[in-house]
PDB file of C-alpha atoms in Angstrom:
ATOM      1  CA  LEU A   1      16.498 -20.430  19.009  1.00 82.00           C
ATOM      2  CA  ILE A   2      18.000 -20.420  22.478  1.00 91.00           C
ATOM      3  CA  GLY A   3      16.284 -17.104  23.141  1.00 90.00           C
ATOM      4  CA  VAL A   4      12.949 -18.488  21.942  1.00 90.00           C
ATOM      5  CA  ALA A   5      13.362 -21.521  24.219  1.00 94.00           C
ATOM      6  CA  TYR A   6      14.232 -19.235  27.120  1.00 94.00           C
ATOM      7  CA  LEU A   7      11.114 -17.135  26.516  1.00 92.00           C
ATOM      8  CA  TYR A   8       8.996 -20.287  26.364  1.00 91.00           C
ATOM      9  CA  ILE A   9      10.382 -21.510  29.696  1.00 92.00           C
ATOM     10  CA  GLU A  10      10.372 -18.164  31.509  1.00 91.00           C
ATOM     11  CA  THR A  11       7.200 -16.569  30.090  1.00 91.00           C
ATOM     12  CA  ASN A  12       4.768 -18.434  27.852  1.00 95.00           C
ATOM     13  CA  ILE A  13       4.320 -20.028  24.456  1.00 97.00           C
ATOM     14  CA  LEU A  14       2.723 -16.908  22.939  1.00 97.00           C
ATOM     15  CA  THR A  15       5.748 -14.768  23.776  1.00 96.00           C
ATOM     16  CA  ALA A  16       8.099 -17.425  22.387  1.00 97.00           C
ATOM     17  CA  PHE A  17       6.014 -17.675  19.206  1.00 97.00           C
ATOM     18  CA  LEU A  18       6.022 -13.897  18.700  1.00 98.00           C
ATOM     19  CA  SER A  19       9.795 -13.852  19.143  1.00 97.00           C
ATOM     20  CA  LEU A  20      10.195 -16.641  16.595  1.00 97.00           C
ATOM     21  CA  LEU A  21       7.798 -14.897  14.188  1.00 98.00           C
ATOM     22  CA  THR A  22       9.720 -11.631  14.535  1.00 97.00           C
ATOM     23  CA  SER A  23      13.019 -13.336  13.738  1.00 97.00           C
ATOM     24  CA  PHE A  24      11.560 -15.313  10.842  1.00 98.00           C
ATOM     25  CA  LEU A  25       9.932 -12.282   9.213  1.00 98.00           C
ATOM     26  CA  TYR A  26      13.049 -10.173   9.637  1.00 97.00           C
ATOM     27  CA  ILE A  27      15.585 -12.739   8.457  1.00 97.00           C
ATOM     28  CA  MET A  28      13.634 -14.778   5.914  1.00 98.00           C
ATOM     29  CA  VAL A  29      11.243 -12.198   4.444  1.00 98.00           C
ATOM     30  CA  TYR A  30      12.376  -8.608   5.024  1.00 97.00           C
ATOM     31  CA  THR A  31      16.128  -9.036   4.544  1.00 97.00           C
ATOM     32  CA  PRO A  32      15.913 -10.780   1.138  1.00 97.00           C
ATOM     33  CA  MET A  33      13.127  -8.429   0.044  1.00 97.00           C
ATOM     34  CA  LYS A  34      15.474  -5.423   0.325  1.00 96.00           C
ATOM     35  CA  ARG A  35      17.068  -6.540  -2.936  1.00 97.00           C
ATOM     36  CA  VAL A  36      13.726  -7.118  -4.676  1.00 96.00           C
ATOM     37  CA  SER A  37      11.203  -4.377  -3.895  1.00 97.00           C
ATOM     38  CA  TRP A  38      10.910  -0.935  -2.341  1.00 96.00           C
ATOM     39  CA  LEU A  39       7.993  -2.343  -0.350  1.00 97.00           C
ATOM     40  CA  ASN A  40      10.601  -3.942   1.906  1.00 97.00           C
ATOM     41  CA  THR A  41      10.199  -1.015   4.298  1.00 97.00           C
ATOM     42  CA  THR A  42       6.529  -1.808   4.847  1.00 98.00           C
ATOM     43  CA  VAL A  43       7.239  -5.527   5.156  1.00 98.00           C
ATOM     44  CA  GLY A  44      10.128  -4.825   7.552  1.00 98.00           C
ATOM     45  CA  SER A  45       7.854  -2.662   9.666  1.00 98.00           C
ATOM     46  CA  ILE A  46       5.933  -5.776  10.698  1.00 98.00           C
ATOM     47  CA  PRO A  47       8.792  -7.497  12.567  1.00 98.00           C
ATOM     48  CA  GLY A  48       9.886  -4.057  13.717  1.00 97.00           C
ATOM     49  CA  ALA A  49       6.517  -3.523  15.397  1.00 98.00           C
ATOM     50  CA  LEU A  50       6.102  -7.005  16.910  1.00 98.00           C
ATOM     51  CA  PRO A  51       8.257  -6.528  20.064  1.00 97.00           C
ATOM     52  CA  PRO A  52       5.528  -4.615  21.973  1.00 96.00           C
ATOM     53  CA  LEU A  53       3.212  -7.563  21.339  1.00 97.00           C
ATOM     54  CA  GLY A  54       5.877  -9.862  22.769  1.00 97.00           C
ATOM     55  CA  GLY A  55       6.263  -7.659  25.820  1.00 96.00           C
ATOM     56  CA  TRP A  56       2.506  -7.522  26.312  1.00 96.00           C
ATOM     57  CA  ALA A  57       2.230 -11.293  25.944  1.00 97.00           C
ATOM     58  CA  ALA A  58       5.087 -11.834  28.405  1.00 97.00           C
ATOM     59  CA  SER A  59       3.399  -9.570  30.927  1.00 96.00           C
ATOM     60  CA  THR A  60      -0.223 -10.700  30.547  1.00 96.00           C
ATOM     61  CA  GLY A  61      -0.085 -14.083  28.825  1.00 95.00           C
ATOM     62  CA  SER A  62      -2.361 -12.850  26.048  1.00 96.00           C
ATOM     63  CA  LEU A  63      -2.831 -10.124  23.463  1.00 97.00           C
ATOM     64  CA  SER A  64      -5.344  -7.313  23.538  1.00 97.00           C
ATOM     65  CA  PHE A  65      -6.656  -4.398  21.527  1.00 97.00           C
ATOM     66  CA  GLU A  66      -4.293  -2.127  23.481  1.00 96.00           C
ATOM     67  CA  ALA A  67      -1.315  -4.242  22.441  1.00 97.00           C
ATOM     68  CA  GLY A  68      -2.536  -4.033  18.856  1.00 98.00           C
ATOM     69  CA  ILE A  69      -2.563  -0.242  19.083  1.00 98.00           C
ATOM     70  CA  LEU A  70       1.069  -0.240  20.243  1.00 97.00           C
ATOM     71  CA  PHE A  71       1.913  -2.509  17.290  1.00 98.00           C
ATOM     72  CA  LEU A  72       0.106  -0.163  14.896  1.00 98.00           C
ATOM     73  CA  ILE A  73       1.876   2.929  16.254  1.00 98.00           C
ATOM     74  CA  LEU A  74       5.286   1.308  15.785  1.00 98.00           C
ATOM     75  CA  PHE A  75       4.356  -0.020  12.344  1.00 99.00           C
ATOM     76  CA  ILE A  76       3.351   3.438  11.120  1.00 99.00           C
ATOM     77  CA  TRP A  77       6.224   5.249  12.866  1.00 98.00           C
ATOM     78  CA  GLN A  78       8.864   3.162  11.088  1.00 98.00           C
ATOM     79  CA  HIS A  79       7.999   4.599   7.675  1.00 98.00           C
ATOM     80  CA  PRO A  80       9.017   8.249   8.155  1.00 98.00           C
ATOM     81  CA  HIS A  81      11.868   7.045  10.372  1.00 98.00           C
ATOM     82  CA  PHE A  82      13.334   4.671   7.831  1.00 98.00           C
ATOM     83  CA  TYR A  83      12.625   6.744   4.713  1.00 98.00           C
ATOM     84  CA  ALA A  84      14.699   9.533   6.291  1.00 98.00           C
ATOM     85  CA  ILE A  85      17.563   7.058   6.786  1.00 98.00           C
ATOM     86  CA  ALA A  86      17.171   5.654   3.275  1.00 98.00           C
ATOM     87  CA  TRP A  87      17.242   9.179   1.820  1.00 98.00           C
ATOM     88  CA  MET A  88      20.461  10.086   3.641  1.00 98.00           C
ATOM     89  CA  PHE A  89      22.220   6.888   2.611  1.00 97.00           C
ATOM     90  CA  LYS A  90      20.582   6.206  -0.747  1.00 96.00           C
ATOM     91  CA  GLU A  91      23.913   6.060  -2.584  1.00 96.00           C
ATOM     92  CA  ASP A  92      25.185   3.428  -0.154  1.00 97.00           C
ATOM     93  CA  TYR A  93      21.980   1.428  -0.538  1.00 96.00           C
ATOM     94  CA  LYS A  94      22.268   1.647  -4.334  1.00 96.00           C
ATOM     95  CA  ARG A  95      25.844   0.379  -4.222  1.00 96.00           C
ATOM     96  CA  GLY A  96      24.693  -2.473  -1.996  1.00 96.00           C
ATOM     97  CA  GLY A  97      21.969  -3.430  -4.473  1.00 96.00           C
ATOM     98  CA  PHE A  98      19.073  -2.569  -2.162  1.00 96.00           C
ATOM     99  CA  LYS A  99      15.772  -1.379  -3.641  1.00 96.00           C
ATOM    100  CA  MET A 100      14.928   1.270  -1.062  1.00 96.00           C
ATOM    101  CA  LEU A 101      12.334   3.726  -2.334  1.00 97.00           C
ATOM    102  CA  PRO A 102      14.724   6.713  -2.500  1.00 96.00           C
ATOM    103  CA  CYS A 103      17.115   4.550  -4.563  1.00 94.00           C
ATOM    104  CA  ILE A 104      14.665   3.719  -7.323  1.00 95.00           C
ATOM    105  CA  GLU A 105      13.368   7.219  -8.036  1.00 93.00           C
ATOM    106  CA  GLU A 106      15.290  10.338  -8.932  1.00 85.00           C
ATOM    107  CA  ASP A 107      12.851  13.039  -7.841  1.00 92.00           C
ATOM    108  CA  GLY A 108      11.841  11.601  -4.455  1.00 94.00           C
ATOM    109  CA  LYS A 109       8.129  12.205  -5.039  1.00 96.00           C
ATOM    110  CA  ARG A 110       6.969   8.789  -3.846  1.00 97.00           C
ATOM    111  CA  THR A 111       9.358   8.890  -0.896  1.00 98.00           C
ATOM    112  CA  PHE A 112       8.013  12.265   0.191  1.00 98.00           C
ATOM    113  CA  LYS A 113       4.427  11.125  -0.336  1.00 98.00           C
ATOM    114  CA  GLN A 114       5.030   8.059   1.855  1.00 98.00           C
ATOM    115  CA  ILE A 115       6.629  10.191   4.569  1.00 98.00           C
ATOM    116  CA  MET A 116       3.696  12.594   4.563  1.00 98.00           C
ATOM    117  CA  ILE A 117       1.020   9.883   4.513  1.00 98.00           C
ATOM    118  CA  TYR A 118       2.545   7.966   7.417  1.00 98.00           C
ATOM    119  CA  SER A 119       3.341  11.122   9.410  1.00 98.00           C
ATOM    120  CA  LEU A 120      -0.271  12.269   9.050  1.00 98.00           C
ATOM    121  CA  ILE A 121      -1.695   8.853   9.950  1.00 98.00           C
ATOM    122  CA  LEU A 122       0.612   8.525  12.964  1.00 98.00           C
ATOM    123  CA  ILE A 123      -0.946  11.476  14.795  1.00 98.00           C
ATOM    124  CA  PRO A 124      -4.538  10.177  15.104  1.00 98.00           C
ATOM    125  CA  VAL A 125      -3.389   6.579  15.607  1.00 98.00           C
ATOM    126  CA  SER A 126      -1.092   7.718  18.433  1.00 98.00           C
ATOM    127  CA  LEU A 127      -4.105   9.375  20.067  1.00 98.00           C
ATOM    128  CA  ILE A 128      -6.204   6.179  20.123  1.00 98.00           C
ATOM    129  CA  PRO A 129      -4.899   5.228  23.608  1.00 97.00           C
ATOM    130  CA  VAL A 130      -6.783   8.248  24.981  1.00 96.00           C
ATOM    131  CA  PHE A 131     -10.085   7.130  23.480  1.00 96.00           C
ATOM    132  CA  ILE A 132      -9.827   3.550  24.743  1.00 95.00           C
ATOM    133  CA  GLY A 133      -8.930   4.502  28.316  1.00 93.00           C
ATOM    134  CA  MET A 134      -5.285   3.516  28.033  1.00 93.00           C
ATOM    135  CA  SER A 135      -4.134   7.066  28.810  1.00 94.00           C
ATOM    136  CA  GLY A 136      -5.529  10.511  29.540  1.00 94.00           C
ATOM    137  CA  LYS A 137      -5.272  14.230  28.886  1.00 94.00           C
ATOM    138  CA  PHE A 138      -1.585  14.572  29.737  1.00 94.00           C
ATOM    139  CA  TYR A 139      -0.740  11.936  27.136  1.00 97.00           C
ATOM    140  CA  PHE A 140      -3.170  13.471  24.638  1.00 97.00           C
ATOM    141  CA  PHE A 141      -1.584  16.908  24.677  1.00 97.00           C
ATOM    142  CA  GLY A 142       1.977  15.598  24.869  1.00 97.00           C
ATOM    143  CA  VAL A 143       1.569  13.220  21.946  1.00 97.00           C
ATOM    144  CA  LEU A 144      -0.349  15.800  19.939  1.00 98.00           C
ATOM    145  CA  LEU A 145       2.558  18.211  20.392  1.00 98.00           C
ATOM    146  CA  ALA A 146       5.089  15.496  19.493  1.00 98.00           C
ATOM    147  CA  GLY A 147       3.017  14.670  16.401  1.00 98.00           C
ATOM    148  CA  ILE A 148       2.991  18.312  15.334  1.00 98.00           C
ATOM    149  CA  PHE A 149       6.791  18.415  15.649  1.00 98.00           C
ATOM    150  CA  LEU A 150       7.052  15.233  13.582  1.00 98.00           C
ATOM    151  CA  LEU A 151       4.743  16.624  10.922  1.00 98.00           C
ATOM    152  CA  GLN A 152       6.695  19.889  10.844  1.00 98.00           C
ATOM    153  CA  SER A 153      10.002  18.010  10.442  1.00 98.00           C
ATOM    154  CA  SER A 154       8.451  15.955   7.638  1.00 98.00           C
ATOM    155  CA  LEU A 155       7.230  19.073   5.820  1.00 98.00           C
ATOM    156  CA  ILE A 156      10.578  20.834   6.135  1.00 98.00           C
ATOM    157  CA  PHE A 157      12.375  17.803   4.696  1.00 98.00           C
ATOM    158  CA  ILE A 158       9.849  17.376   1.888  1.00 97.00           C
ATOM    159  CA  ARG A 159      10.306  21.011   0.871  1.00 97.00           C
ATOM    160  CA  SER A 160      14.107  21.043   1.050  1.00 97.00           C
ATOM    161  CA  HIS A 161      15.057  17.511  -0.078  1.00 96.00           C
ATOM    162  CA  SER A 162      18.263  18.020   1.922  1.00 97.00           C
ATOM    163  CA  ASN A 163      20.195  15.433   3.879  1.00 97.00           C
ATOM    164  CA  LEU A 164      20.356  17.861   6.800  1.00 98.00           C
ATOM    165  CA  ASP A 165      16.567  18.013   7.000  1.00 98.00           C
ATOM    166  CA  ALA A 166      16.361  14.230   6.517  1.00 98.00           C
ATOM    167  CA  ARG A 167      18.668  13.932   9.544  1.00 98.00           C
ATOM    168  CA  ASN A 168      16.446  16.321  11.503  1.00 98.00           C
ATOM    169  CA  LEU A 169      13.405  14.216  10.602  1.00 99.00           C
ATOM    170  CA  LEU A 170      15.300  11.136  11.738  1.00 98.00           C
ATOM    171  CA  LYS A 171      16.104  12.813  15.064  1.00 98.00           C
ATOM    172  CA  THR A 172      12.474  13.803  15.491  1.00 98.00           C
ATOM    173  CA  THR A 173      11.328  10.223  14.909  1.00 98.00           C
ATOM    174  CA  VAL A 174      13.964   8.932  17.335  1.00 98.00           C
ATOM    175  CA  TYR A 175      12.586  11.222  20.061  1.00 98.00           C
ATOM    176  CA  TYR A 176       8.945  10.571  19.183  1.00 98.00           C
ATOM    177  CA  LEU A 177       8.699   6.980  20.422  1.00 95.00           C
ATOM    178  CA  PRO A 178      10.343   7.384  23.835  1.00 96.00           C
ATOM    179  CA  VAL A 179       8.265  10.520  24.420  1.00 96.00           C
ATOM    180  CA  LEU A 180       5.075   8.644  23.517  1.00 96.00           C
ATOM    181  CA  LEU A 181       5.914   5.655  25.710  1.00 94.00           C
ATOM    182  CA  LEU A 182       7.044   7.816  28.616  1.00 95.00           C
ATOM    183  CA  LEU A 183       3.815   9.810  28.376  1.00 96.00           C
ATOM    184  CA  ILE A 184       1.777   6.595  28.568  1.00 92.00           C
ATOM    185  CA  VAL A 185       3.620   5.517  31.715  1.00 92.00           C
ATOM    186  CA  VAL A 186       3.474   8.949  33.352  1.00 92.00           C
ATOM    187  CA  ASP A 187      -0.168   9.509  32.440  1.00 89.00           C
ATOM    188  CA  VAL A 188      -1.280   6.116  33.751  1.00 80.00           C
ATOM    189  CA  ASN A 189       0.614   6.519  37.035  1.00 77.00           C
ATOM    190  CA  PHE A 190      -0.438  10.079  37.886  1.00 74.00           C
TER     191      PHE A 190
END
């Protein structure tokens, strides 16, 4: 709560509210849901994607369509990212009593389907900034290439079902976001 108060004093009420909402959803909704439903990953992706909205609100004092696109990119990105983690550590999650998707199915079919769906959706959604004037051609080609690498990593993992390929998918997702954000900054400034 001290952090929320600080944001209210130093930025604005919208930023403070978004910070409070992020904490509430993470602590009071997502965390308990991990023991109840495999949908916890989708629910947890909401507070995981709210920080760009907070940053936007702190910078501009309001929200915009562009901020919403950043939220959507992070929301979608978290699914292949976290399902790779959940696959690698599914035995640990099972022992902890968590209902992660890879823990509740033996064959992994739904996990792999979710990874593929979100990986496929992430590519066109990540390209929206080009079509709304938020970025240009440099971003377009860079993010398209990053999306192809992500899709390739997803396909390799889905075919192999191996922890090694899950780790490679995880690495690809970890690189994807900084590349995307760096491309936005570079493209806008040059």
